[in-house]
Tab-separated table of C-alpha atoms and ligand atoms in Angstrom:
chain	number	residue	atom	x	y	z
A	1	MET	CA	2.254	-20.663	-14.884
A	2	ASN	CA	-0.897	-18.748	-15.864
A	3	ILE	CA	-1.201	-15.797	-13.521
A	4	LEU	CA	-4.080	-13.460	-12.709
A	5	ILE	CA	-3.429	-10.179	-10.892
A	6	LEU	CA	-6.461	-8.444	-9.376
A	7	GLY	CA	-6.476	-4.650	-9.432
A	8	GLY	CA	-5.934	-1.789	-11.819
A	9	GLY	CA	-3.646	0.791	-10.250
A	10	GLY	CA	0.031	1.658	-10.219
A	11	ARG	CA	0.660	-1.074	-7.669
A	12	GLU	CA	-0.761	-3.686	-10.031
A	13	HIS	CA	1.193	-2.292	-12.999
A	14	ALA	CA	4.390	-2.643	-10.958
A	15	LEU	CA	3.424	-6.170	-9.867
A	16	ALA	CA	2.675	-7.126	-13.477
A	17	TRP	CA	5.983	-5.613	-14.661
A	18	ALA	CA	7.939	-7.638	-12.084
A	19	VAL	CA	5.995	-10.869	-12.685
A	20	ARG	CA	6.443	-10.563	-16.469
A	21	GLN	CA	10.224	-10.658	-16.063
A	22	ASN	CA	10.103	-14.083	-14.471
A	23	PRO	CA	10.302	-16.950	-16.994
A	24	LYS	CA	7.870	-18.946	-14.812
A	25	CYS	CA	5.101	-16.611	-16.009
A	26	ASP	CA	3.501	-18.006	-19.167
A	27	ARG	CA	0.262	-16.076	-19.479
A	28	LEU	CA	-0.551	-12.917	-17.521
A	29	ILE	CA	-4.028	-11.460	-17.087
A	30	VAL	CA	-4.813	-8.382	-14.999
A	31	ALA	CA	-8.355	-7.534	-13.982
A	32	PRO	CA	-9.369	-4.847	-14.588
A	33	GLY	CA	-5.884	-3.479	-15.405
A	34	ASN	CA	-5.361	-0.092	-17.053
A	35	ALA	CA	-3.965	1.432	-20.245
A	36	GLY	CA	-0.338	0.891	-19.213
A	37	ILE	CA	-0.844	-2.666	-18.014
A	38	ALA	CA	-2.401	-3.471	-21.395
A	39	ALA	CA	1.085	-3.200	-22.933
A	40	LEU	CA	2.336	-6.229	-20.987
A	41	ALA	CA	-0.714	-8.299	-20.068
A	42	ARG	CA	-4.244	-9.018	-21.153
A	43	CYS	CA	-6.676	-6.789	-19.282
A	44	ALA	CA	-9.964	-8.495	-18.415
A	45	ALA	CA	-13.275	-7.023	-17.324
A	46	LEU	CA	-14.173	-8.868	-14.128
A	47	ASP	CA	-15.931	-7.887	-10.908
A	48	ILE	CA	-12.991	-8.467	-8.570
A	49	LEU	CA	-15.209	-7.970	-5.513
A	50	ASP	CA	-17.342	-10.967	-6.472
A	51	PRO	CA	-15.633	-14.121	-5.141
A	52	ALA	CA	-17.754	-16.498	-7.243
A	53	ALA	CA	-17.066	-14.530	-10.428
A	54	VAL	CA	-13.308	-14.599	-9.770
A	55	VAL	CA	-13.383	-18.374	-9.150
A	56	GLU	CA	-15.390	-18.934	-12.331
A	57	PHE	CA	-12.966	-16.765	-14.324
A	58	CYS	CA	-9.983	-18.748	-13.027
A	59	ALA	CA	-11.578	-22.022	-14.108
A	60	ALA	CA	-12.431	-20.681	-17.562
A	61	GLU	CA	-8.936	-19.231	-18.116
A	62	ALA	CA	-6.952	-22.107	-16.522
A	63	VAL	CA	-5.382	-19.695	-14.025
A	64	ASP	CA	-2.763	-21.347	-11.793
A	65	PHE	CA	-1.976	-18.485	-9.449
A	66	VAL	CA	-3.825	-15.345	-8.338
A	67	ILE	CA	-2.128	-12.286	-6.854
A	68	VAL	CA	-4.531	-9.926	-5.107
A	69	GLY	CA	-3.410	-6.269	-5.225
A	70	PRO	CA	-5.933	-4.172	-3.254
A	71	GLU	CA	-7.566	-4.813	0.109
A	72	ALA	CA	-11.220	-4.697	-0.980
A	73	PRO	CA	-11.301	-8.136	-2.700
A	74	LEU	CA	-9.524	-9.643	0.306
A	75	VAL	CA	-12.088	-8.197	2.706
A	76	ALA	CA	-14.823	-9.455	0.355
A	77	GLY	CA	-13.507	-13.024	0.734
A	78	VAL	CA	-11.973	-13.526	-2.720
A	79	ALA	CA	-8.899	-15.336	-1.341
A	80	ASP	CA	-11.133	-17.639	0.750
A	81	ALA	CA	-13.239	-18.550	-2.273
A	82	LEU	CA	-10.176	-19.232	-4.423
A	83	ARG	CA	-8.602	-21.463	-1.759
A	84	ALA	CA	-11.862	-23.340	-1.316
A	85	ALA	CA	-11.888	-23.925	-5.079
A	86	GLY	CA	-8.280	-25.184	-5.028
A	87	VAL	CA	-6.758	-22.130	-6.753
A	88	LEU	CA	-3.404	-20.947	-5.417
A	89	VAL	CA	-3.649	-17.356	-4.166
A	90	PHE	CA	-1.362	-14.718	-2.681
A	91	GLY	CA	-3.384	-12.781	-0.139
A	92	PRO	CA	-5.015	-13.294	3.245
A	93	SER	CA	-8.443	-14.652	4.141
A	94	ALA	CA	-11.216	-12.202	4.984
A	95	ALA	CA	-10.738	-13.101	8.656
A	96	ALA	CA	-7.031	-12.210	8.501
A	97	ALA	CA	-7.761	-9.103	6.392
A	98	ARG	CA	-9.504	-7.670	9.465
A	99	LEU	CA	-6.035	-6.425	10.390
A	100	GLU	CA	-6.766	-3.689	7.838
A	101	ALA	CA	-10.559	-3.754	7.752
A	102	SER	CA	-11.055	-2.897	11.434
A	103	LYS	CA	-8.799	-0.631	13.457
A	104	ALA	CA	-10.516	-1.665	16.688
A	105	PHE	CA	-9.846	-5.334	15.847
A	106	THR	CA	-6.160	-4.587	15.358
A	107	LYS	CA	-5.910	-2.535	18.536
A	108	ALA	CA	-7.500	-5.360	20.539
A	109	LEU	CA	-5.086	-7.828	18.951
A	110	CYS	CA	-2.165	-5.541	19.868
A	111	ALA	CA	-3.341	-5.559	23.486
A	112	GLU	CA	-3.600	-9.367	23.418
A	113	ALA	CA	-0.158	-9.808	21.823
A	114	GLY	CA	1.659	-7.039	23.712
A	115	VAL	CA	2.384	-5.085	20.520
A	116	PRO	CA	3.509	-1.493	21.235
A	117	THR	CA	1.030	1.039	19.841
A	118	ALA	CA	-0.715	4.262	20.901
A	119	GLU	CA	-3.227	4.299	23.778
A	120	TRP	CA	-6.706	3.963	22.332
A	121	ALA	CA	-10.416	3.560	22.912
A	122	ALA	CA	-13.214	2.540	20.529
A	123	PHE	CA	-16.746	3.957	20.439
A	124	GLU	CA	-19.987	3.031	18.738
A	125	GLU	CA	-21.893	6.063	19.949
A	126	GLU	CA	-21.143	9.741	19.315
A	127	GLY	CA	-21.931	11.020	22.840
A	128	ALA	CA	-19.525	8.618	24.520
A	129	ALA	CA	-16.779	9.467	22.023
A	130	LEU	CA	-17.235	13.217	22.585
A	131	ALA	CA	-17.209	12.764	26.361
A	132	TYR	CA	-13.950	10.786	26.114
A	133	LEU	CA	-12.415	13.516	23.921
A	134	ALA	CA	-13.267	16.203	26.473
A	135	GLY	CA	-10.696	14.730	28.854
A	136	HIS	CA	-8.108	13.767	26.211
A	137	PRO	CA	-4.946	15.790	25.564
A	138	VAL	CA	-4.349	17.143	22.048
A	139	PRO	CA	-3.133	16.475	19.456
A	140	VAL	CA	-5.292	13.386	19.200
A	141	VAL	CA	-6.029	10.995	16.348
A	142	VAL	CA	-9.590	10.128	15.298
A	143	LYS	CA	-10.057	7.156	12.973
A	144	ALA	CA	-13.082	5.640	11.291
A	145	ASP	CA	-12.860	1.951	12.187
A	146	GLY	CA	-13.362	0.488	8.715
A	147	LEU	CA	-12.026	0.923	5.178
A	148	ALA	CA	-12.482	4.555	4.166
A	149	ALA	CA	-10.267	4.800	1.059
A	150	GLY	CA	-7.516	6.529	3.040
A	151	LYS	CA	-9.860	9.328	4.158
A	152	GLY	CA	-10.947	8.136	7.596
A	153	VAL	CA	-8.016	9.410	9.688
A	154	THR	CA	-7.841	12.881	11.271
A	155	VAL	CA	-4.838	14.071	13.230
A	156	ALA	CA	-6.577	16.795	15.236
A	157	ALA	CA	-4.587	19.669	16.717
A	158	THR	CA	-7.559	20.897	18.791
A	159	ARG	CA	-10.491	19.274	20.618
A	160	ASP	CA	-12.911	21.112	18.303
A	161	GLU	CA	-11.241	19.563	15.266
A	162	ALA	CA	-11.344	16.139	16.919
A	163	ALA	CA	-15.020	16.569	17.828
A	164	ALA	CA	-15.797	17.553	14.219
A	165	ALA	CA	-14.074	14.373	13.011
A	166	VAL	CA	-16.117	12.268	15.457
A	167	ARG	CA	-19.347	13.942	14.319
A	168	ALA	CA	-18.416	13.484	10.656
A	169	ALA	CA	-17.800	9.766	11.150
A	170	PHE	CA	-21.015	9.120	13.066
A	171	GLY	CA	-22.846	11.424	10.648
A	172	GLY	CA	-22.061	9.038	7.793
A	173	ALA	CA	-19.134	10.808	6.066
A	174	PHE	CA	-17.366	7.456	5.663
A	175	GLY	CA	-20.425	5.257	5.317
A	176	PRO	CA	-20.439	2.040	7.361
A	177	ALA	CA	-16.680	2.450	7.989
A	178	GLY	CA	-17.513	5.250	10.428
A	179	ALA	CA	-20.111	3.375	12.480
A	180	ARG	CA	-17.339	2.745	15.007
A	181	VAL	CA	-14.620	5.281	15.827
A	182	VAL	CA	-11.199	4.707	17.342
A	183	ILE	CA	-9.642	7.578	19.264
A	184	GLU	CA	-5.952	7.284	19.960
A	185	ALA	CA	-3.094	9.256	21.426
A	186	PHE	CA	-0.915	11.133	18.925
A	187	MET	CA	2.478	9.477	18.459
A	188	PRO	CA	5.336	11.846	17.620
A	189	GLY	CA	8.187	10.587	15.442
A	190	GLU	CA	8.952	9.668	11.849
A	191	GLU	CA	6.751	7.207	9.992
A	192	ALA	CA	8.035	4.387	7.798
A	193	SER	CA	6.681	1.100	6.492
A	194	LEU	CA	7.946	-2.448	6.746
A	195	PHE	CA	6.641	-5.100	4.343
A	196	VAL	CA	6.698	-8.730	5.453
A	197	MET	CA	5.555	-11.818	3.593
A	198	ALA	CA	4.027	-14.470	5.827
A	199	ASP	CA	2.824	-17.953	4.923
A	200	GLY	CA	1.202	-18.905	8.217
A	201	GLN	CA	4.458	-20.352	9.567
A	202	SER	CA	7.366	-18.193	8.423
A	203	ALA	CA	7.783	-14.449	8.036
A	204	VAL	CA	10.225	-12.823	5.601
A	205	PRO	CA	10.864	-9.054	5.469
A	206	VAL	CA	10.575	-7.881	1.858
A	207	GLY	CA	11.589	-4.259	2.123
A	208	THR	CA	11.060	-0.906	3.762
A	209	ALA	CA	9.652	2.323	2.336
A	210	GLN	CA	8.441	5.799	3.210
A	211	ASP	CA	5.640	7.566	1.425
A	212	HIS	CA	4.391	11.137	1.301
A	213	LYS	CA	0.700	11.244	2.185
A	214	ARG	CA	0.041	14.990	1.900
A	215	VAL	CA	-0.766	16.488	-1.479
A	216	GLY	CA	1.552	19.498	-1.186
A	217	GLU	CA	5.272	20.085	-1.040
A	218	GLY	CA	6.780	20.131	2.445
A	219	ASP	CA	4.133	17.560	3.440
A	220	THR	CA	1.310	20.106	3.533
A	221	GLY	CA	-2.350	20.089	2.483
A	222	PRO	CA	-4.935	17.324	2.528
A	223	ASN	CA	-4.108	13.647	2.888
A	224	THR	CA	-3.974	11.485	-0.239
A	225	GLY	CA	-3.357	7.822	-0.968
A	226	GLY	CA	0.307	8.798	-1.369
A	227	MET	CA	2.084	11.280	-3.669
A	228	GLY	CA	5.394	9.436	-3.849
A	229	ALA	CA	7.537	6.894	-2.055
A	230	TYR	CA	11.038	5.563	-1.844
A	231	SER	CA	12.706	2.353	-0.751
A	232	PRO	CA	14.623	1.561	1.365
A	233	ALA	CA	13.612	3.879	4.211
A	234	PRO	CA	16.910	4.938	5.823
A	235	VAL	CA	15.154	5.774	9.104
A	236	LEU	CA	14.209	2.101	9.480
A	237	THR	CA	17.712	0.838	10.268
A	238	PRO	CA	18.435	-2.910	10.373
A	239	ALA	CA	18.295	-2.735	14.191
A	240	LEU	CA	14.878	-1.038	14.136
A	241	GLU	CA	13.631	-3.491	11.508
A	242	ALA	CA	14.686	-6.364	13.777
A	243	GLN	CA	12.898	-4.662	16.671
A	244	ALA	CA	9.736	-4.302	14.568
A	245	MET	CA	9.897	-7.974	13.578
A	246	ASP	CA	10.365	-9.079	17.207
A	247	LEU	CA	7.918	-6.741	18.952
A	248	ILE	CA	5.258	-6.136	16.320
A	249	VAL	CA	5.173	-8.500	13.338
A	250	ARG	CA	5.927	-11.905	14.887
A	251	PRO	CA	3.656	-11.432	17.937
A	252	THR	CA	0.842	-10.328	15.607
A	253	LEU	CA	1.287	-13.306	13.287
A	254	ALA	CA	1.435	-15.654	16.284
A	255	ALA	CA	-1.766	-14.177	17.731
A	256	MET	CA	-3.534	-14.535	14.371
A	257	ALA	CA	-2.448	-18.184	14.162
A	258	ARG	CA	-3.592	-18.845	17.759
A	259	ARG	CA	-7.001	-17.436	16.867
A	260	GLY	CA	-7.257	-19.908	14.009
A	261	THR	CA	-6.940	-17.171	11.373
A	262	PRO	CA	-3.313	-17.378	10.208
A	263	PHE	CA	-2.153	-14.552	7.970
A	264	GLN	CA	-0.903	-15.434	4.480
A	265	GLY	CA	0.213	-12.706	2.111
A	266	VAL	CA	2.058	-9.437	2.587
A	267	LEU	CA	1.640	-7.598	5.859
A	268	TYR	CA	2.324	-3.864	5.640
A	269	ALA	CA	3.289	-2.525	9.052
A	270	GLY	CA	3.034	1.264	9.300
A	271	LEU	CA	5.499	2.181	12.044
A	272	MET	CA	6.250	5.273	14.116
A	273	ILE	CA	9.901	5.640	14.988
A	274	ALA	CA	11.026	7.823	17.894
A	275	ASP	CA	13.925	7.657	20.339
A	276	GLY	CA	15.244	4.372	18.989
A	277	THR	CA	11.938	2.537	19.333
A	278	VAL	CA	9.190	1.480	16.936
A	279	ARG	CA	5.457	1.470	17.587
A	280	LEU	CA	2.641	0.308	15.351
A	281	VAL	CA	0.534	2.960	13.606
A	282	GLU	CA	-1.559	0.548	11.530
A	283	PHE	CA	-1.479	-2.644	9.527
A	284	ASN	CA	-2.492	-3.090	5.918
A	285	VAL	CA	-2.883	-6.510	4.353
A	286	ARG	CA	-1.412	-5.724	0.904
A	287	PHE	CA	1.464	-3.865	-0.689
A	288	GLY	CA	1.299	-0.085	-0.313
A	289	ASP	CA	0.486	2.065	-3.306
A	290	PRO	CA	2.807	3.756	-4.371
A	291	GLU	CA	5.353	1.972	-2.119
A	292	CYS	CA	4.942	-1.207	-4.187
A	293	GLN	CA	6.189	0.582	-7.311
A	294	ALA	CA	9.538	1.318	-5.602
A	295	LEU	CA	9.705	-2.170	-4.067
A	296	MET	CA	9.010	-3.952	-7.372
A	297	MET	CA	11.677	-1.921	-9.187
A	298	ARG	CA	14.143	-3.270	-6.625
A	299	MET	CA	12.876	-6.861	-6.464
A	300	GLY	CA	12.153	-7.516	-10.134
A	301	ALA	CA	11.530	-11.138	-11.154
A	302	GLN	CA	12.172	-12.581	-7.679
A	303	ALA	CA	8.911	-10.984	-6.491
A	304	LEU	CA	6.989	-13.754	-8.260
A	305	ASP	CA	9.134	-16.495	-6.685
A	306	LEU	CA	8.534	-15.040	-3.231
A	307	MET	CA	4.783	-14.559	-3.686
A	308	HIS	CA	4.484	-18.065	-5.100
A	309	ALA	CA	6.495	-19.560	-2.218
A	310	CYS	CA	4.341	-17.600	0.214
A	311	ALA	CA	1.120	-18.960	-1.309
A	312	GLU	CA	2.497	-22.516	-1.206
A	313	GLY	CA	3.730	-22.239	2.399
A	314	ARG	CA	7.395	-22.527	1.362
A	315	LEU	CA	8.763	-19.263	2.764
A	316	ALA	CA	11.022	-20.865	5.405
A	317	GLY	CA	14.605	-19.840	4.621
A	318	ALA	CA	13.578	-17.461	1.801
A	319	ALA	CA	14.994	-13.940	1.561
A	320	VAL	CA	15.115	-11.109	-0.945
A	321	ASN	CA	18.383	-10.922	-2.840
A	322	TRP	CA	18.821	-7.153	-2.690
A	323	ALA	CA	21.110	-5.383	-5.152
A	324	ASP	CA	22.132	-2.634	-2.683
A	325	ASP	CA	19.993	-0.229	-4.684
A	326	HIS	CA	17.391	2.491	-4.153
A	327	ALA	CA	14.121	3.289	-5.896
A	328	LEU	CA	11.848	6.310	-5.796
A	329	THR	CA	8.444	6.908	-7.355
A	330	VAL	CA	6.701	10.212	-8.072
A	331	VAL	CA	2.919	10.268	-8.426
A	332	LEU	CA	1.474	12.379	-11.238
A	333	ALA	CA	-2.045	13.311	-10.166
A	334	ALA	CA	-4.963	14.917	-11.981
A	335	GLU	CA	-5.641	18.586	-11.209
A	336	GLY	CA	-8.170	18.841	-8.403
A	337	TYR	CA	-6.883	15.708	-6.652
A	338	PRO	CA	-7.674	14.648	-3.949
A	339	ALA	CA	-10.983	16.534	-3.570
A	340	ALA	CA	-12.254	16.494	-7.178
A	341	PRO	CA	-9.787	15.124	-9.734
A	342	ARG	CA	-10.484	16.110	-13.326
A	343	THR	CA	-10.661	13.028	-15.518
A	344	GLY	CA	-10.737	12.606	-19.296
A	345	THR	CA	-7.801	14.931	-20.023
A	346	THR	CA	-5.282	13.767	-22.631
A	347	ILE	CA	-1.808	12.659	-21.593
A	348	GLY	CA	0.935	13.053	-24.193
A	349	GLY	CA	4.661	12.480	-24.410
A	350	LEU	CA	4.389	8.796	-23.529
A	351	GLU	CA	5.914	7.368	-26.716
A	352	GLY	CA	9.604	6.615	-26.634
A	353	LEU	CA	9.991	7.029	-22.886
A	354	PRO	CA	12.595	4.721	-21.350
A	355	ALA	CA	11.132	1.490	-19.967
A	356	THR	CA	14.092	-0.176	-18.296
A	357	ALA	CA	15.185	-1.715	-14.997
A	358	SER	CA	16.096	1.781	-13.808
A	359	GLN	CA	13.260	3.900	-15.249
A	360	MET	CA	9.602	2.882	-15.542
A	361	LEU	CA	6.469	4.953	-15.921
A	362	PHE	CA	3.774	2.886	-14.226
A	363	HIS	CA	0.163	3.706	-15.046
A	364	ALA	CA	-2.345	4.069	-12.211
A	365	GLY	CA	-5.574	5.802	-13.279
A	366	THR	CA	-5.351	5.792	-17.071
A	367	ALA	CA	-7.621	4.595	-19.850
A	368	GLU	CA	-7.427	4.396	-23.607
A	369	ALA	CA	-10.012	6.496	-25.462
A	370	GLY	CA	-10.033	6.771	-29.240
A	371	GLY	CA	-6.325	6.079	-29.533
A	372	ARG	CA	-5.430	8.577	-26.778
A	373	ILE	CA	-4.338	7.883	-23.203
A	374	VAL	CA	-6.543	9.842	-20.824
A	375	ALA	CA	-6.694	10.421	-17.090
A	376	ALA	CA	-9.228	8.110	-15.466
A	377	GLY	CA	-8.608	8.660	-11.771
A	378	GLY	CA	-6.956	10.872	-9.167
A	379	ARG	CA	-3.508	9.325	-9.096
A	380	VAL	CA	-2.708	8.728	-12.746
A	381	LEU	CA	0.960	7.888	-13.393
A	382	ASN	CA	3.929	6.845	-11.262
A	383	ALA	CA	7.338	7.898	-12.592
A	384	THR	CA	9.763	5.483	-10.960
A	385	GLY	CA	13.553	5.517	-10.923
A	386	ARG	CA	16.120	3.115	-9.536
A	387	GLY	CA	19.778	3.823	-8.880
A	388	ALA	CA	22.861	3.090	-6.836
A	389	THR	CA	21.884	5.969	-4.540
A	390	LEU	CA	18.580	7.553	-3.617
A	391	ALA	CA	19.714	10.770	-5.323
A	392	GLU	CA	20.288	8.868	-8.568
A	393	ALA	CA	16.915	7.110	-8.284
A	394	ARG	CA	15.261	10.477	-7.691
A	395	GLU	CA	16.962	12.050	-10.717
A	396	ARG	CA	15.770	9.216	-12.955
A	397	ALA	CA	12.214	9.368	-11.606
A	398	TYR	CA	11.933	13.127	-12.102
A	399	ALA	CA	13.423	12.929	-15.618
A	400	LEU	CA	10.514	10.630	-16.520
A	401	ALA	CA	7.916	12.789	-14.769
A	402	GLU	CA	9.167	15.896	-16.593
A	403	ALA	CA	8.964	14.111	-19.954
A	404	VAL	CA	5.222	13.524	-19.644
A	405	ASP	CA	3.194	16.132	-21.509
A	406	TRP	CA	0.109	16.604	-19.356
A	407	PRO	CA	-0.944	20.197	-18.655
A	408	HIS	CA	-3.822	18.988	-16.446
A	409	GLY	CA	-1.613	16.949	-14.135
A	410	PHE	CA	0.741	17.885	-11.314
A	411	PHE	CA	3.348	16.271	-9.075
A	412	ARG	CA	5.280	17.121	-5.941
A	413	ARG	CA	8.889	18.121	-6.559
A	414	ASP	CA	10.228	17.128	-3.150
A	415	ILE	CA	9.670	13.357	-2.959
A	416	GLY	CA	12.406	11.846	-0.817
A	417	TRP	CA	13.220	15.097	1.029
A	418	ARG	CA	13.477	13.487	4.444
A	419	ALA	CA	15.969	10.889	3.336
A	420	LEU	CA	17.941	13.304	1.121
A	421	ARG	CA	18.184	16.234	3.546
A	422	GLY	CA	21.562	17.240	5.016
B	1	LIG	N1	0.479	4.555	0.468
B	1	LIG	C1	-0.325	4.167	1.548
B	1	LIG	C2	-1.129	2.938	1.357
B	1	LIG	O1	-0.958	2.220	0.406
B	1	LIG	O2	-1.955	2.653	2.210
């Protein structure tokens, strides 16, 4: 099988690493890829947001199967165009990707399907949103409706903070994503993620994870795309996972099918867990980044079989064959991240690092420049460990992170603290 993976971050490096281990993969191309991916696949320059260009590329390169990593190409209709052209693809249609692209859409679907989530209201006008806030208890959550690169959510402790978030959104801080604002009640509890592959008929859980969104140790400081993650998430017990499947995932998939927009791909359910119950925080329509890095370390070659079965509508009866293992990934970020990451700095110490089934340094924002590997983004490397226990996985991940020689990078030293405490 000739396979094309779209994307160029740590998630796509982990996907490529897992896919490469499967003998069904003949040729692997990643577009655009990054300096680490280049060691195991051909990296191709391609506008992955241009559906026609992706279709044309697949025809020229005899691609049999496309795996879409990030949400933006899905929202742009790349999966639709590939299906229309007869190319097998893992990833939902643009209509189904609205589960991530519009928070108001998802909230309305939750109401229709009886999915438990926070009380909410949506606004397209600043005055109405501010008036609603005036009578709302705090804390309160203010969200830009659309895709805002992880920056559109404010958990406001005061009404002033909430009002500032509303004004920022309507003032254009998030571009078109902020033209509509969702205000919702704050949900206390512990957050975890459940990943489920769905082929339009069947739904198969493919792992749980928890990530650390704040930049600083102790979960402090500004929000990021994620500074580390681990899988499984012990807080999401088998009973709670079953509850999430029954109350959240299956009703959502059924409602999408009833609407004539069945979901095919991986559904990422962000869940809030409190008092033995789960509620939906948000959906994403792709693997999480960096959660995917921990998941792929655990799934290995079978990830390709599952994604392929999902794309072909053959998921019925499928399941992940787990090894009773744990994985943890630590994000190495460029100084200044998330506000103003410094790019172009040289990363050393990469030669001779272990690259095994229990230790992998995935590249996220890296590039090759004159024979050097340099930082080319905010989140730059993902040191990932796998072990029989979470503590062992953590030790292996941090040993890798420590071995990287990058004075202009930093990482949190407490990834996994919730699961490892006490
Ligand atoms: N790590 C959070 C996300 O991928 O959305």
